[in-house]
Amino acid sequence: MAATRFTDQLNAQIGNEFAAHNQYLACAVYYDALTMPQTAAFFYGQALEEREHAMMMIQYLLDTDAVVAIPGVEAPVSDFADVVAPVKLALDQERRVTEQVNALLRIAREESDFASEQFMQWFIKEQVEEVATMSDLLTIVTRSQDDLNDIEEYVAREQGGVETDPTAPSAAGA
């Protein structure tokens, strides 16, 4: 069984992942309204990925006979000043999630909860990728904010095609 201190924090993280889902959904809708289908599709995909992360965490709790408590989440930011603002917010969000994931790993180590530590390793790797992706996107969007077609071309070229990671944890309901 997973350490209670870890499972309590993992339940809180489930809420953080669902909040990230909602925030990415709000970003996608913003870009959709600007008729930026590539960027909107990218953010819709990011929203689904965050939901999947929450479902992986739920499955882990179920697998370890821990209590699953789905927390409520605040409404996402949906009003943006310009095309850069959603990406800046997304990068800040990914950096915050990285800190949260690192804290979960720290708790697992402190509790000598080796199974939970192993479970969190995939999320550590995932966060490195997520921060890098958003950092690159922020650079492009900032540089090309006056040429939406350049942004769309970059996203189509660099962010297309989602690969399935065979090392990813199982998700509840999958």
PDB file of C-alpha atoms in Angstrom:
ATOM      1  CA  MET A   1       0.000   0.000   0.000  1.00  0.00           C
ATOM      2  CA  ALA A   2       1.175   3.496  -0.805  1.00  0.00           C
ATOM      3  CA  ALA A   3       2.089   5.842   2.039  1.00  0.00           C
ATOM      4  CA  THR A   4      -0.865   7.908   3.247  1.00  0.00           C
ATOM      5  CA  ARG A   5       1.094  11.150   3.037  1.00  0.00           C
ATOM      6  CA  PHE A   6       1.862  10.365  -0.606  1.00  0.00           C
ATOM      7  CA  THR A   7      -1.701   9.353  -1.519  1.00  0.00           C
ATOM      8  CA  ASP A   8      -3.140  12.470   0.117  1.00  0.00           C
ATOM      9  CA  GLN A   9      -0.849  14.628  -2.006  1.00  0.00           C
ATOM     10  CA  LEU A  10      -1.504  12.532  -5.120  1.00  0.00           C
ATOM     11  CA  ASN A  11      -5.228  13.153  -4.671  1.00  0.00           C
ATOM     12  CA  ALA A  12      -4.484  16.886  -4.553  1.00  0.00           C
ATOM     13  CA  GLN A  13      -2.380  16.488  -7.692  1.00  0.00           C
ATOM     14  CA  ILE A  14      -5.329  14.895  -9.468  1.00  0.00           C
ATOM     15  CA  GLY A  15      -7.112  18.211  -8.951  1.00  0.00           C
ATOM     16  CA  ASN A  16      -4.080  20.071 -10.280  1.00  0.00           C
ATOM     17  CA  GLU A  17      -4.089  17.896 -13.411  1.00  0.00           C
ATOM     18  CA  PHE A  18      -7.810  18.474 -14.005  1.00  0.00           C
ATOM     19  CA  ALA A  19      -7.256  22.224 -13.485  1.00  0.00           C
ATOM     20  CA  ALA A  20      -4.452  22.069 -16.077  1.00  0.00           C
ATOM     21  CA  HIS A  21      -6.872  20.244 -18.402  1.00  0.00           C
ATOM     22  CA  ASN A  22      -9.397  23.045 -18.041  1.00  0.00           C
ATOM     23  CA  GLN A  23      -6.751  25.725 -18.523  1.00  0.00           C
ATOM     24  CA  TYR A  24      -5.494  24.114 -21.727  1.00  0.00           C
ATOM     25  CA  LEU A  25      -9.075  23.815 -22.916  1.00  0.00           C
ATOM     26  CA  ALA A  26      -9.540  27.570 -22.352  1.00  0.00           C
ATOM     27  CA  CYS A  27      -6.336  28.235 -24.325  1.00  0.00           C
ATOM     28  CA  ALA A  28      -7.567  26.015 -27.151  1.00  0.00           C
ATOM     29  CA  VAL A  29     -10.899  27.827 -27.318  1.00  0.00           C
ATOM     30  CA  TYR A  30      -9.091  31.186 -27.446  1.00  0.00           C
ATOM     31  CA  TYR A  31      -6.999  30.063 -30.436  1.00  0.00           C
ATOM     32  CA  ASP A  32     -10.009  28.419 -32.070  1.00  0.00           C
ATOM     33  CA  ALA A  33     -11.865  31.735 -31.880  1.00  0.00           C
ATOM     34  CA  LEU A  34      -8.910  33.395 -33.650  1.00  0.00           C
ATOM     35  CA  THR A  35      -9.174  30.809 -36.446  1.00  0.00           C
ATOM     36  CA  MET A  36      -5.808  29.298 -35.546  1.00  0.00           C
ATOM     37  CA  PRO A  37      -6.746  25.630 -36.009  1.00  0.00           C
ATOM     38  CA  GLN A  38      -3.235  24.203 -35.604  1.00  0.00           C
ATOM     39  CA  THR A  39      -2.587  26.002 -32.336  1.00  0.00           C
ATOM     40  CA  ALA A  40      -6.088  25.237 -31.092  1.00  0.00           C
ATOM     41  CA  ALA A  41      -5.613  21.539 -31.910  1.00  0.00           C
ATOM     42  CA  PHE A  42      -2.284  21.553 -30.071  1.00  0.00           C
ATOM     43  CA  PHE A  43      -3.925  22.939 -26.931  1.00  0.00           C
ATOM     44  CA  TYR A  44      -6.932  20.607 -27.211  1.00  0.00           C
ATOM     45  CA  GLY A  45      -4.384  17.789 -27.316  1.00  0.00           C
ATOM     46  CA  GLN A  46      -2.568  19.188 -24.285  1.00  0.00           C
ATOM     47  CA  ALA A  47      -5.893  19.310 -22.429  1.00  0.00           C
ATOM     48  CA  LEU A  48      -6.515  15.638 -23.147  1.00  0.00           C
ATOM     49  CA  GLU A  49      -2.983  14.797 -22.052  1.00  0.00           C
ATOM     50  CA  GLU A  50      -3.500  16.498 -18.677  1.00  0.00           C
ATOM     51  CA  ARG A  51      -6.762  14.621 -18.207  1.00  0.00           C
ATOM     52  CA  GLU A  52      -4.911  11.397 -19.011  1.00  0.00           C
ATOM     53  CA  HIS A  53      -2.322  12.225 -16.353  1.00  0.00           C
ATOM     54  CA  ALA A  54      -5.095  12.596 -13.773  1.00  0.00           C
ATOM     55  CA  MET A  55      -6.569   9.273 -14.879  1.00  0.00           C
ATOM     56  CA  MET A  56      -3.151   7.588 -14.504  1.00  0.00           C
ATOM     57  CA  MET A  57      -2.968   8.895 -10.955  1.00  0.00           C
ATOM     58  CA  ILE A  58      -6.479   7.649 -10.239  1.00  0.00           C
ATOM     59  CA  GLN A  59      -5.550   4.199 -11.564  1.00  0.00           C
ATOM     60  CA  TYR A  60      -2.443   4.113  -9.377  1.00  0.00           C
ATOM     61  CA  LEU A  61      -4.510   4.920  -6.304  1.00  0.00           C
ATOM     62  CA  LEU A  62      -7.003   2.221  -7.244  1.00  0.00           C
ATOM     63  CA  ASP A  63      -4.202  -0.282  -7.842  1.00  0.00           C
ATOM     64  CA  THR A  64      -2.709   0.415  -4.420  1.00  0.00           C
ATOM     65  CA  ASP A  65      -6.056   0.217  -2.592  1.00  0.00           C
ATOM     66  CA  ALA A  66      -5.842   3.893  -1.647  1.00  0.00           C
ATOM     67  CA  VAL A  67      -8.757   6.251  -1.330  1.00  0.00           C
ATOM     68  CA  VAL A  68      -9.492   8.306  -4.455  1.00  0.00           C
ATOM     69  CA  ALA A  69     -10.861  11.777  -3.743  1.00  0.00           C
ATOM     70  CA  ILE A  70     -11.432  13.946  -6.817  1.00  0.00           C
ATOM     71  CA  PRO A  71     -11.019  17.570  -5.701  1.00  0.00           C
ATOM     72  CA  GLY A  72     -12.838  20.532  -7.192  1.00  0.00           C
ATOM     73  CA  VAL A  73     -10.916  23.018  -9.309  1.00  0.00           C
ATOM     74  CA  GLU A  74     -11.052  26.744  -9.920  1.00  0.00           C
ATOM     75  CA  ALA A  75     -12.244  28.146 -13.230  1.00  0.00           C
ATOM     76  CA  PRO A  76      -9.453  28.640 -15.770  1.00  0.00           C
ATOM     77  CA  VAL A  77      -8.262  31.963 -17.119  1.00  0.00           C
ATOM     78  CA  SER A  78     -10.103  32.479 -20.399  1.00  0.00           C
ATOM     79  CA  ASP A  79      -9.469  36.129 -21.233  1.00  0.00           C
ATOM     80  CA  PHE A  80      -6.096  36.751 -22.859  1.00  0.00           C
ATOM     81  CA  ALA A  81      -4.466  40.022 -23.903  1.00  0.00           C
ATOM     82  CA  ASP A  82      -2.802  38.610 -27.030  1.00  0.00           C
ATOM     83  CA  VAL A  83      -1.603  35.384 -28.691  1.00  0.00           C
ATOM     84  CA  VAL A  84       1.455  35.225 -26.430  1.00  0.00           C
ATOM     85  CA  ALA A  85      -0.451  35.266 -23.127  1.00  0.00           C
ATOM     86  CA  PRO A  86      -1.909  31.711 -23.270  1.00  0.00           C
ATOM     87  CA  VAL A  87       1.492  30.188 -24.030  1.00  0.00           C
ATOM     88  CA  LYS A  88       3.162  32.184 -21.252  1.00  0.00           C
ATOM     89  CA  LEU A  89       0.463  30.992 -18.871  1.00  0.00           C
ATOM     90  CA  ALA A  90       0.947  27.403 -20.105  1.00  0.00           C
ATOM     91  CA  LEU A  91       4.709  27.542 -19.520  1.00  0.00           C
ATOM     92  CA  ASP A  92       4.174  28.927 -16.012  1.00  0.00           C
ATOM     93  CA  GLN A  93       1.659  26.155 -15.399  1.00  0.00           C
ATOM     94  CA  GLU A  94       4.095  23.461 -16.568  1.00  0.00           C
ATOM     95  CA  ARG A  95       6.816  24.847 -14.328  1.00  0.00           C
ATOM     96  CA  ARG A  96       4.389  24.768 -11.387  1.00  0.00           C
ATOM     97  CA  VAL A  97       3.367  21.184 -12.197  1.00  0.00           C
ATOM     98  CA  THR A  98       7.050  20.236 -12.329  1.00  0.00           C
ATOM     99  CA  GLU A  99       7.464  21.543  -8.783  1.00  0.00           C
ATOM    100  CA  GLN A 100       4.361  19.596  -7.700  1.00  0.00           C
ATOM    101  CA  VAL A 101       5.621  16.371  -9.297  1.00  0.00           C
ATOM    102  CA  ASN A 102       9.040  16.838  -7.694  1.00  0.00           C
ATOM    103  CA  ALA A 103       7.345  17.330  -4.311  1.00  0.00           C
ATOM    104  CA  LEU A 104       5.430  14.075  -4.798  1.00  0.00           C
ATOM    105  CA  LEU A 105       8.634  12.211  -5.546  1.00  0.00           C
ATOM    106  CA  ARG A 106      10.253  13.780  -2.486  1.00  0.00           C
ATOM    107  CA  ILE A 107       7.382  12.591  -0.290  1.00  0.00           C
ATOM    108  CA  ALA A 108       7.608   9.061  -1.702  1.00  0.00           C
ATOM    109  CA  ARG A 109      11.338   8.990  -0.905  1.00  0.00           C
ATOM    110  CA  GLU A 110      10.860  10.383   2.592  1.00  0.00           C
ATOM    111  CA  GLU A 111       8.215   7.728   3.266  1.00  0.00           C
ATOM    112  CA  SER A 112      10.358   4.931   1.734  1.00  0.00           C
ATOM    113  CA  ASP A 113       7.413   4.301  -0.594  1.00  0.00           C
ATOM    114  CA  PHE A 114       9.399   2.717  -3.415  1.00  0.00           C
ATOM    115  CA  ALA A 115       6.426   1.810  -5.600  1.00  0.00           C
ATOM    116  CA  SER A 116       5.165   5.394  -5.522  1.00  0.00           C
ATOM    117  CA  GLU A 117       8.661   6.682  -6.231  1.00  0.00           C
ATOM    118  CA  GLN A 118       8.858   4.432  -9.279  1.00  0.00           C
ATOM    119  CA  PHE A 119       5.391   5.556 -10.400  1.00  0.00           C
ATOM    120  CA  MET A 120       6.471   9.211 -10.268  1.00  0.00           C
ATOM    121  CA  GLN A 121       9.581   8.643 -12.435  1.00  0.00           C
ATOM    122  CA  TRP A 122       7.514   8.729 -15.625  1.00  0.00           C
ATOM    123  CA  PHE A 123       5.969  12.054 -14.628  1.00  0.00           C
ATOM    124  CA  ILE A 124       9.430  13.532 -13.982  1.00  0.00           C
ATOM    125  CA  LYS A 125      10.458  12.628 -17.544  1.00  0.00           C
ATOM    126  CA  GLU A 126       7.149  13.946 -18.903  1.00  0.00           C
ATOM    127  CA  GLN A 127       7.586  17.320 -17.208  1.00  0.00           C
ATOM    128  CA  VAL A 128      11.009  17.848 -18.752  1.00  0.00           C
ATOM    129  CA  GLU A 129       9.364  17.371 -22.156  1.00  0.00           C
ATOM    130  CA  GLU A 130       6.383  19.587 -21.333  1.00  0.00           C
ATOM    131  CA  VAL A 131       8.482  22.522 -20.103  1.00  0.00           C
ATOM    132  CA  ALA A 132      10.760  22.269 -23.152  1.00  0.00           C
ATOM    133  CA  THR A 133       7.788  22.175 -25.538  1.00  0.00           C
ATOM    134  CA  MET A 134       6.101  25.214 -23.984  1.00  0.00           C
ATOM    135  CA  SER A 135       9.371  27.116 -23.737  1.00  0.00           C
ATOM    136  CA  ASP A 136      10.025  26.582 -27.450  1.00  0.00           C
ATOM    137  CA  LEU A 137       6.450  27.514 -28.310  1.00  0.00           C
ATOM    138  CA  LEU A 138       6.686  30.695 -26.253  1.00  0.00           C
ATOM    139  CA  THR A 139       9.832  31.685 -28.153  1.00  0.00           C
ATOM    140  CA  ILE A 140       8.106  31.163 -31.510  1.00  0.00           C
ATOM    141  CA  VAL A 141       4.834  32.858 -30.537  1.00  0.00           C
ATOM    142  CA  THR A 142       6.677  35.850 -29.080  1.00  0.00           C
ATOM    143  CA  ARG A 143       8.821  36.214 -32.190  1.00  0.00           C
ATOM    144  CA  SER A 144       5.903  35.722 -34.612  1.00  0.00           C
ATOM    145  CA  GLN A 145       3.048  37.360 -32.732  1.00  0.00           C
ATOM    146  CA  ASP A 146       2.391  39.687 -35.642  1.00  0.00           C
ATOM    147  CA  ASP A 147       2.257  36.813 -38.137  1.00  0.00           C
ATOM    148  CA  LEU A 148      -0.251  34.218 -37.000  1.00  0.00           C
ATOM    149  CA  ASN A 149       0.400  32.108 -40.084  1.00  0.00           C
ATOM    150  CA  ASP A 150       4.038  31.653 -39.009  1.00  0.00           C
ATOM    151  CA  ILE A 151       2.812  30.378 -35.636  1.00  0.00           C
ATOM    152  CA  GLU A 152       0.389  28.024 -37.329  1.00  0.00           C
ATOM    153  CA  GLU A 153       3.101  26.692 -39.645  1.00  0.00           C
ATOM    154  CA  TYR A 154       5.461  26.072 -36.730  1.00  0.00           C
ATOM    155  CA  VAL A 155       2.822  24.239 -34.709  1.00  0.00           C
ATOM    156  CA  ALA A 156       1.803  22.128 -37.719  1.00  0.00           C
ATOM    157  CA  ARG A 157       5.414  21.241 -38.449  1.00  0.00           C
ATOM    158  CA  GLU A 158       6.804  20.759 -34.944  1.00  0.00           C
ATOM    159  CA  GLN A 159       3.884  19.754 -32.739  1.00  0.00           C
ATOM    160  CA  GLY A 160       1.963  17.347 -34.953  1.00  0.00           C
ATOM    161  CA  GLY A 161       1.510  13.653 -34.329  1.00  0.00           C
ATOM    162  CA  VAL A 162       1.221  12.349 -30.807  1.00  0.00           C
ATOM    163  CA  GLU A 163       3.203   9.205 -30.129  1.00  0.00           C
ATOM    164  CA  THR A 164       2.068   6.665 -27.585  1.00  0.00           C
ATOM    165  CA  ASP A 165       4.606   6.098 -24.822  1.00  0.00           C
ATOM    166  CA  PRO A 166       4.714   2.389 -23.949  1.00  0.00           C
ATOM    167  CA  THR A 167       6.314   3.230 -20.589  1.00  0.00           C
ATOM    168  CA  ALA A 168       3.373   5.427 -19.497  1.00  0.00           C
ATOM    169  CA  PRO A 169       1.354   4.267 -16.501  1.00  0.00           C
ATOM    170  CA  SER A 170      -2.095   2.819 -17.134  1.00  0.00           C
ATOM    171  CA  ALA A 171      -5.010   5.236 -16.982  1.00  0.00           C
ATOM    172  CA  ALA A 172      -8.294   4.543 -15.243  1.00  0.00           C
ATOM    173  CA  GLY A 173     -11.058   3.774 -17.697  1.00  0.00           C
ATOM    174  CA  ALA A 174      -8.646   3.005 -20.527  1.00  0.00           C
TER     175      ALA A 174
END
